[in-house]
Amino acid sequence: MSKTYIIANWKMNLLPKDAVFQAKQIVKKYKSKKNNNTEVVICPTFTEIPAIAKIVQSTDIFLGAQDVFWEEKGSYTSGVSAKTLKDYGCKYVIVGHSERRKYQHETNETINLKIKTAFANGLIPILCIGETFAERQAGQKESVLFDQLSSALHEVWLKKNDRLLIAYEPVWVIGSGQAVDPDEAEITQAAIKRSLLEFLPATVVSDNISVLYGGSVNGMNVKNFLTKPSIDGVLVGRASIDVDNFEPIINYNI
Ligand code: PGA
C-alpha cells in the first residue's frame, strides 16, 4: 500500500522562535499511530533546518528543504548542497516550486540538475509542476505540465528503491484560499500519471512515483483530495504555518 504524504512548505513565513514552536506543536499533536501509512514532512527555510532537525529527530515527522543547489561543493556563494541537507537529516527536498520559478528564475534545466543531485545524494525530490491561469485559459495546461515533467526528468533514471514525489500545484490557486475542485485535481493527477508513461517504464510510475496536490489545501478540504484515487498526498503552504490549522490536516484520518 503506498503512503499518503503531507508536506508542510513553510516558505519564508516563520521567524526562528516561531518555527521551533510550530515544529514542537506538530510533533506533539500528530497522532502517528492512527495515521499509519502517512508521512508528514516539514520543510522550513534553510536557516531553521538545524533547529527543526533536532526537534523531529526520533519522531514520526520527517524533514525536508525548500530548495537545493545542483553542484556538490565549491565556489557557489549562497548555495546549499544536497550533502549538507542530508547531513542535517533532511529526507526530502522541494524542487521547482512555482515561486522559485517566478521570483528566482528557476528554469526546467536547473530543476533537472537539482533532481539529479537529489537522487545522487539520497534525497527524495518533491518536484513541483503547475500551469498559470493564463496558460489554463489558453488551453495549454496539459502541454505545460508535460513540458515541465519531461524536462525536469530528462535522463533521470530511478533505481529500485528511489522515490519521486510530484506535486501538481496550479499556480493560480496557490495562496488564494480557493483550491481547485477535487474532481478536476483528480482528473489532472491521473493525466500526469498517464503522461509519465510516455518516458518512464510503467513499473517505475506505479512503484516509485507519488503524485500530490497542492494549492490552498486546508483542514476543511483535505479529505476531499486525499480520498481521490490518483491523489497520493498534499503539499500545504499557508495552512501549515500555524499548528491549529495544520493539525486537522495531519490527523485527517481521525
Ligand atoms: P498554499 O501553498 O497552501 O498556501 O496554497 C501551497 C504551496 O505553494 O506549496
mmCIF file of C-alpha atoms and ligand atoms in Angstrom:
data_model
loop_
_atom_site.group_PDB
_atom_site.id
_atom_site.type_symbol
_atom_site.label_atom_id
_atom_site.label_comp_id
_atom_site.label_asym_id
_atom_site.label_seq_id
_atom_site.Cartn_x
_atom_site.Cartn_y
_atom_site.Cartn_z
ATOM 1 C CA MET A 1 0.000 0.000 0.000
ATOM 2 C CA SER A 2 1.526 3.322 -0.994
ATOM 3 C CA LYS A 3 1.986 6.103 1.516
ATOM 4 C CA THR A 4 -0.004 9.288 1.859
ATOM 5 C CA TYR A 5 2.284 12.320 2.015
ATOM 6 C CA ILE A 6 1.533 15.530 3.873
ATOM 7 C CA ILE A 7 4.220 18.105 3.207
ATOM 8 C CA ALA A 8 4.403 21.415 5.073
ATOM 9 C CA ASN A 9 6.020 24.111 2.937
ATOM 10 C CA TRP A 10 6.694 26.913 5.385
ATOM 11 C CA LYS A 11 8.168 29.161 2.678
ATOM 12 C CA MET A 12 9.665 32.350 4.218
ATOM 13 C CA ASN A 13 6.983 32.785 6.850
ATOM 14 C CA LEU A 14 8.369 31.986 10.276
ATOM 15 C CA LEU A 15 10.988 33.588 12.487
ATOM 16 C CA PRO A 16 13.326 31.111 14.214
ATOM 17 C CA LYS A 17 11.454 31.043 17.520
ATOM 18 C CA ASP A 18 8.102 30.620 15.780
ATOM 19 C CA ALA A 19 9.446 27.800 13.612
ATOM 20 C CA VAL A 20 10.689 25.968 16.702
ATOM 21 C CA PHE A 21 7.361 26.477 18.444
ATOM 22 C CA GLN A 22 5.343 25.218 15.462
ATOM 23 C CA ALA A 23 7.553 22.170 14.975
ATOM 24 C CA LYS A 24 7.249 21.192 18.641
ATOM 25 C CA GLN A 25 3.492 21.567 18.483
ATOM 26 C CA ILE A 26 3.248 19.464 15.339
ATOM 27 C CA VAL A 27 5.287 16.679 16.946
ATOM 28 C CA LYS A 28 3.003 16.846 19.981
ATOM 29 C CA LYS A 29 -0.293 16.875 18.103
ATOM 30 C CA TYR A 30 0.417 14.376 15.350
ATOM 31 C CA LYS A 31 -1.331 11.074 16.075
ATOM 32 C CA SER A 32 1.040 8.953 14.061
ATOM 33 C CA LYS A 33 -0.253 5.570 15.204
ATOM 34 C CA LYS A 34 -3.742 6.327 13.954
ATOM 35 C CA ASN A 35 -2.368 7.750 10.738
ATOM 36 C CA ASN A 36 -0.129 4.846 9.883
ATOM 37 C CA ASN A 37 0.970 4.892 6.293
ATOM 38 C CA THR A 38 1.019 8.672 6.358
ATOM 39 C CA GLU A 39 4.300 10.546 6.087
ATOM 40 C CA VAL A 40 4.349 14.071 7.474
ATOM 41 C CA VAL A 41 7.234 16.279 6.356
ATOM 42 C CA ILE A 42 8.201 19.786 7.492
ATOM 43 C CA CYS A 43 10.135 21.962 5.045
ATOM 44 C CA PRO A 44 11.476 25.031 6.880
ATOM 45 C CA THR A 45 13.818 27.666 5.439
ATOM 46 C CA PHE A 46 17.482 26.645 5.228
ATOM 47 C CA THR A 47 18.418 28.599 8.339
ATOM 48 C CA GLU A 48 15.862 26.786 10.516
ATOM 49 C CA ILE A 49 16.817 23.300 9.337
ATOM 50 C CA PRO A 50 19.349 22.553 12.135
ATOM 51 C CA ALA A 51 16.908 23.528 14.901
ATOM 52 C CA ILE A 52 13.961 21.662 13.388
ATOM 53 C CA ALA A 53 16.165 18.630 12.737
ATOM 54 C CA LYS A 54 16.746 18.321 16.478
ATOM 55 C CA ILE A 55 13.033 18.582 17.217
ATOM 56 C CA VAL A 56 11.892 15.947 14.740
ATOM 57 C CA GLN A 57 14.763 13.556 15.391
ATOM 58 C CA SER A 58 13.407 10.215 16.695
ATOM 59 C CA THR A 59 9.808 11.250 15.969
ATOM 60 C CA ASP A 60 7.423 10.229 13.181
ATOM 61 C CA ILE A 61 7.852 13.595 11.458
ATOM 62 C CA PHE A 62 10.391 13.993 8.655
ATOM 63 C CA LEU A 63 12.455 16.915 7.460
ATOM 64 C CA GLY A 64 12.724 18.486 4.020
ATOM 65 C CA ALA A 65 14.314 21.546 2.439
ATOM 66 C CA GLN A 66 12.699 24.071 0.115
ATOM 67 C CA ASP A 67 15.499 24.022 -2.457
ATOM 68 C CA VAL A 68 18.996 22.708 -3.147
ATOM 69 C CA PHE A 69 21.893 23.817 -5.327
ATOM 70 C CA TRP A 70 22.865 21.369 -8.029
ATOM 71 C CA GLU A 71 26.627 21.326 -7.547
ATOM 72 C CA GLU A 72 28.151 19.170 -4.805
ATOM 73 C CA LYS A 73 30.564 21.801 -3.440
ATOM 74 C CA GLY A 74 32.750 24.728 -4.456
ATOM 75 C CA SER A 75 32.589 28.439 -5.170
ATOM 76 C CA TYR A 76 28.820 28.871 -5.320
ATOM 77 C CA THR A 77 28.073 31.753 -2.966
ATOM 78 C CA SER A 78 24.771 31.228 -1.108
ATOM 79 C CA GLY A 79 24.358 27.710 -2.473
ATOM 80 C CA VAL A 80 23.337 24.877 -0.170
ATOM 81 C CA SER A 81 24.373 21.407 -1.251
ATOM 82 C CA ALA A 82 22.430 18.169 -1.118
ATOM 83 C CA LYS A 83 25.158 16.685 1.100
ATOM 84 C CA THR A 84 24.677 19.453 3.659
ATOM 85 C CA LEU A 85 20.930 18.864 3.679
ATOM 86 C CA LYS A 86 21.489 15.151 4.066
ATOM 87 C CA ASP A 87 23.956 15.764 6.910
ATOM 88 C CA TYR A 88 21.298 17.686 8.799
ATOM 89 C CA GLY A 89 18.888 14.797 8.409
ATOM 90 C CA CYS A 90 16.752 16.024 5.539
ATOM 91 C CA LYS A 91 14.949 13.224 3.749
ATOM 92 C CA TYR A 92 13.147 15.363 1.170
ATOM 93 C CA VAL A 93 13.779 18.441 -0.928
ATOM 94 C CA ILE A 94 11.261 20.583 -2.820
ATOM 95 C CA VAL A 95 12.448 21.343 -6.339
ATOM 96 C CA GLY A 96 10.956 23.749 -8.870
ATOM 97 C CA HIS A 97 8.307 25.423 -6.755
ATOM 98 C CA SER A 98 6.413 27.977 -8.844
ATOM 99 C CA GLU A 99 7.583 30.773 -6.527
ATOM 100 C CA ARG A 100 11.178 29.863 -7.289
ATOM 101 C CA ARG A 101 10.357 29.685 -10.991
ATOM 102 C CA LYS A 102 8.739 33.115 -10.783
ATOM 103 C CA TYR A 103 10.967 35.089 -8.417
ATOM 104 C CA GLN A 104 14.328 33.325 -8.634
ATOM 105 C CA HIS A 105 14.468 32.484 -12.334
ATOM 106 C CA GLU A 106 14.371 28.748 -11.826
ATOM 107 C CA THR A 107 14.248 27.007 -15.206
ATOM 108 C CA ASN A 108 13.328 23.497 -16.297
ATOM 109 C CA GLU A 109 17.054 22.936 -16.948
ATOM 110 C CA THR A 110 18.191 23.868 -13.433
ATOM 111 C CA ILE A 111 15.300 21.888 -11.995
ATOM 112 C CA ASN A 112 16.545 18.855 -13.918
ATOM 113 C CA LEU A 113 20.042 19.303 -12.433
ATOM 114 C CA LYS A 114 18.585 19.619 -8.937
ATOM 115 C CA ILE A 115 16.514 16.454 -9.321
ATOM 116 C CA LYS A 116 19.654 14.578 -10.374
ATOM 117 C CA THR A 117 21.662 15.926 -7.445
ATOM 118 C CA ALA A 118 18.881 14.993 -5.020
ATOM 119 C CA PHE A 119 18.838 11.395 -6.236
ATOM 120 C CA ALA A 120 22.635 11.172 -6.304
ATOM 121 C CA ASN A 121 22.702 12.129 -2.629
ATOM 122 C CA GLY A 122 19.831 10.024 -1.370
ATOM 123 C CA LEU A 123 17.267 12.822 -1.014
ATOM 124 C CA ILE A 124 13.687 12.360 -2.193
ATOM 125 C CA PRO A 125 12.789 15.181 -4.578
ATOM 126 C CA ILE A 126 9.362 16.790 -4.448
ATOM 127 C CA LEU A 127 9.073 18.121 -7.986
ATOM 128 C CA CYS A 128 6.522 20.935 -8.300
ATOM 129 C CA ILE A 129 4.705 21.479 -11.572
ATOM 130 C CA GLY A 130 1.672 23.573 -12.456
ATOM 131 C CA GLU A 131 0.129 25.880 -15.020
ATOM 132 C CA THR A 132 -0.575 29.589 -14.648
ATOM 133 C CA PHE A 133 -4.070 30.979 -15.049
ATOM 134 C CA ALA A 134 -3.199 32.422 -18.481
ATOM 135 C CA GLU A 135 -1.909 29.028 -19.635
ATOM 136 C CA ARG A 136 -5.041 27.349 -18.379
ATOM 137 C CA GLN A 137 -7.254 29.896 -20.147
ATOM 138 C CA ALA A 138 -5.300 29.370 -23.352
ATOM 139 C CA GLY A 139 -5.949 25.614 -23.183
ATOM 140 C CA GLN A 140 -2.244 24.902 -22.613
ATOM 141 C CA LYS A 141 -2.498 23.153 -19.260
ATOM 142 C CA GLU A 142 -1.669 19.623 -20.489
ATOM 143 C CA SER A 143 1.204 20.733 -22.703
ATOM 144 C CA VAL A 144 2.732 22.918 -19.969
ATOM 145 C CA LEU A 145 2.581 20.083 -17.458
ATOM 146 C CA PHE A 146 4.055 17.626 -19.942
ATOM 147 C CA ASP A 147 6.850 20.024 -20.787
ATOM 148 C CA GLN A 148 7.687 20.630 -17.118
ATOM 149 C CA LEU A 149 7.634 16.926 -16.353
ATOM 150 C CA SER A 150 9.635 15.710 -19.321
ATOM 151 C CA SER A 151 12.336 18.360 -18.983
ATOM 152 C CA ALA A 152 12.654 18.016 -15.199
ATOM 153 C CA LEU A 153 13.006 14.261 -15.568
ATOM 154 C CA HIS A 154 15.207 14.288 -18.659
ATOM 155 C CA GLU A 155 17.732 11.456 -18.288
ATOM 156 C CA VAL A 156 16.675 10.803 -14.719
ATOM 157 C CA TRP A 157 16.841 7.066 -14.135
ATOM 158 C CA LEU A 158 15.160 5.939 -10.944
ATOM 159 C CA LYS A 159 16.713 2.982 -9.168
ATOM 160 C CA LYS A 160 14.689 0.261 -7.467
ATOM 161 C CA ASN A 161 14.323 1.997 -4.115
ATOM 162 C CA ASP A 162 14.232 5.592 -5.327
ATOM 163 C CA ARG A 163 11.101 7.607 -4.688
ATOM 164 C CA LEU A 164 9.946 10.691 -6.509
ATOM 165 C CA LEU A 165 7.082 12.895 -5.383
ATOM 166 C CA ILE A 166 5.451 15.123 -7.954
ATOM 167 C CA ALA A 167 3.320 17.945 -6.597
ATOM 168 C CA TYR A 168 0.746 19.275 -9.027
ATOM 169 C CA GLU A 169 0.145 22.865 -7.946
ATOM 170 C CA PRO A 170 -1.975 25.044 -10.223
ATOM 171 C CA VAL A 171 -0.111 28.351 -9.850
ATOM 172 C CA TRP A 172 -3.300 30.420 -9.817
ATOM 173 C CA VAL A 173 -4.706 28.775 -6.685
ATOM 174 C CA ILE A 174 -1.541 28.829 -4.559
ATOM 175 C CA GLY A 175 -2.142 31.051 -1.547
ATOM 176 C CA SER A 176 -5.504 32.152 -2.945
ATOM 177 C CA GLY A 177 -7.639 30.412 -0.335
ATOM 178 C CA GLN A 178 -9.565 28.783 -3.171
ATOM 179 C CA ALA A 179 -8.417 25.258 -4.076
ATOM 180 C CA VAL A 180 -9.358 23.675 -7.399
ATOM 181 C CA ASP A 181 -12.299 21.325 -7.424
ATOM 182 C CA PRO A 182 -11.042 17.942 -6.140
ATOM 183 C CA ASP A 183 -12.671 16.238 -9.151
ATOM 184 C CA GLU A 184 -10.665 18.421 -11.516
ATOM 185 C CA ALA A 185 -7.497 17.777 -9.495
ATOM 186 C CA GLU A 186 -8.158 14.043 -9.700
ATOM 187 C CA ILE A 187 -8.512 14.191 -13.496
ATOM 188 C CA THR A 188 -5.264 16.159 -13.794
ATOM 189 C CA GLN A 189 -3.352 13.891 -11.414
ATOM 190 C CA ALA A 190 -4.476 10.820 -13.380
ATOM 191 C CA ALA A 191 -3.390 12.569 -16.601
ATOM 192 C CA ILE A 192 0.024 13.306 -15.049
ATOM 193 C CA LYS A 193 0.463 9.625 -14.217
ATOM 194 C CA ARG A 194 -0.502 8.696 -17.797
ATOM 195 C CA SER A 195 1.874 11.213 -19.341
ATOM 196 C CA LEU A 196 4.770 9.894 -17.238
ATOM 197 C CA LEU A 197 4.288 6.603 -19.056
ATOM 198 C CA GLU A 198 5.439 8.303 -22.243
ATOM 199 C CA PHE A 199 9.024 8.465 -20.992
ATOM 200 C CA LEU A 200 9.284 6.220 -17.936
ATOM 201 C CA PRO A 201 8.706 2.475 -17.516
ATOM 202 C CA ALA A 202 5.251 1.545 -16.195
ATOM 203 C CA THR A 203 6.745 -0.201 -13.154
ATOM 204 C CA VAL A 204 8.594 2.987 -12.161
ATOM 205 C CA VAL A 205 5.438 5.069 -12.485
ATOM 206 C CA SER A 206 3.407 2.637 -10.401
ATOM 207 C CA ASP A 207 6.032 1.700 -7.791
ATOM 208 C CA ASN A 208 8.358 4.685 -7.354
ATOM 209 C CA ILE A 209 6.294 7.796 -8.017
ATOM 210 C CA SER A 210 3.577 9.507 -5.992
ATOM 211 C CA VAL A 211 1.578 12.472 -7.250
ATOM 212 C CA LEU A 212 0.450 15.082 -4.711
ATOM 213 C CA TYR A 213 -1.917 18.023 -4.991
ATOM 214 C CA GLY A 214 -1.007 21.488 -3.705
ATOM 215 C CA GLY A 215 -2.817 24.833 -3.668
ATOM 216 C CA SER A 216 -4.957 26.170 -0.820
ATOM 217 C CA VAL A 217 -5.340 22.854 0.942
ATOM 218 C CA ASN A 218 -6.809 23.304 4.427
ATOM 219 C CA GLY A 219 -8.396 21.308 7.220
ATOM 220 C CA MET A 220 -11.838 21.593 5.629
ATOM 221 C CA ASN A 221 -10.963 20.350 2.146
ATOM 222 C CA VAL A 222 -8.042 17.975 2.761
ATOM 223 C CA LYS A 223 -10.177 14.833 2.895
ATOM 224 C CA ASN A 224 -11.822 15.670 -0.427
ATOM 225 C CA PHE A 225 -8.381 15.471 -2.025
ATOM 226 C CA LEU A 226 -6.914 12.562 -0.104
ATOM 227 C CA THR A 227 -9.872 10.295 -0.822
ATOM 228 C CA LYS A 228 -9.301 10.573 -4.586
ATOM 229 C CA PRO A 229 -7.597 7.516 -6.064
ATOM 230 C CA SER A 230 -4.905 9.410 -8.002
ATOM 231 C CA ILE A 231 -4.007 11.871 -5.237
ATOM 232 C CA ASP A 232 -1.224 10.445 -3.077
ATOM 233 C CA GLY A 233 -0.795 13.384 -0.748
ATOM 234 C CA VAL A 234 -0.847 17.150 -0.350
ATOM 235 C CA LEU A 235 1.677 19.975 -0.307
ATOM 236 C CA VAL A 236 0.467 22.619 2.105
ATOM 237 C CA GLY A 237 1.661 26.209 2.368
ATOM 238 C CA ARG A 238 -0.375 28.702 4.334
ATOM 239 C CA ALA A 239 -2.320 26.165 6.400
ATOM 240 C CA SER A 240 0.921 24.531 7.567
ATOM 241 C CA ILE A 241 2.448 27.507 9.368
ATOM 242 C CA ASP A 242 0.003 27.504 12.251
ATOM 243 C CA VAL A 243 -0.454 24.248 14.104
ATOM 244 C CA ASP A 244 -4.148 24.916 14.755
ATOM 245 C CA ASN A 245 -4.714 24.897 11.008
ATOM 246 C CA PHE A 246 -2.254 22.105 10.300
ATOM 247 C CA GLU A 247 -3.456 19.697 12.983
ATOM 248 C CA PRO A 248 -6.685 18.685 11.189
ATOM 249 C CA ILE A 249 -4.616 18.092 8.050
ATOM 250 C CA ILE A 250 -2.020 15.795 9.612
ATOM 251 C CA ASN A 251 -4.746 13.975 11.559
ATOM 252 C CA TYR A 252 -7.135 13.868 8.596
ATOM 253 C CA ASN A 253 -7.763 10.182 9.181
ATOM 254 C CA ILE A 254 -9.245 10.552 12.628
HETATM 255 P P1 PGA B 1 -0.815 27.236 -0.247
HETATM 256 O O1 PGA B 1 0.638 26.942 -0.862
HETATM 257 O O2 PGA B 1 -1.223 26.002 0.510
HETATM 258 O O3 PGA B 1 -0.630 28.420 0.615
HETATM 259 O O4 PGA B 1 -1.714 27.492 -1.410
HETATM 260 C C1 PGA B 1 0.952 25.704 -1.397
HETATM 261 C C2 PGA B 1 2.335 25.741 -1.962
HETATM 262 O O5 PGA B 1 2.743 26.775 -2.525
HETATM 263 O O6 PGA B 1 3.074 24.758 -1.864
#
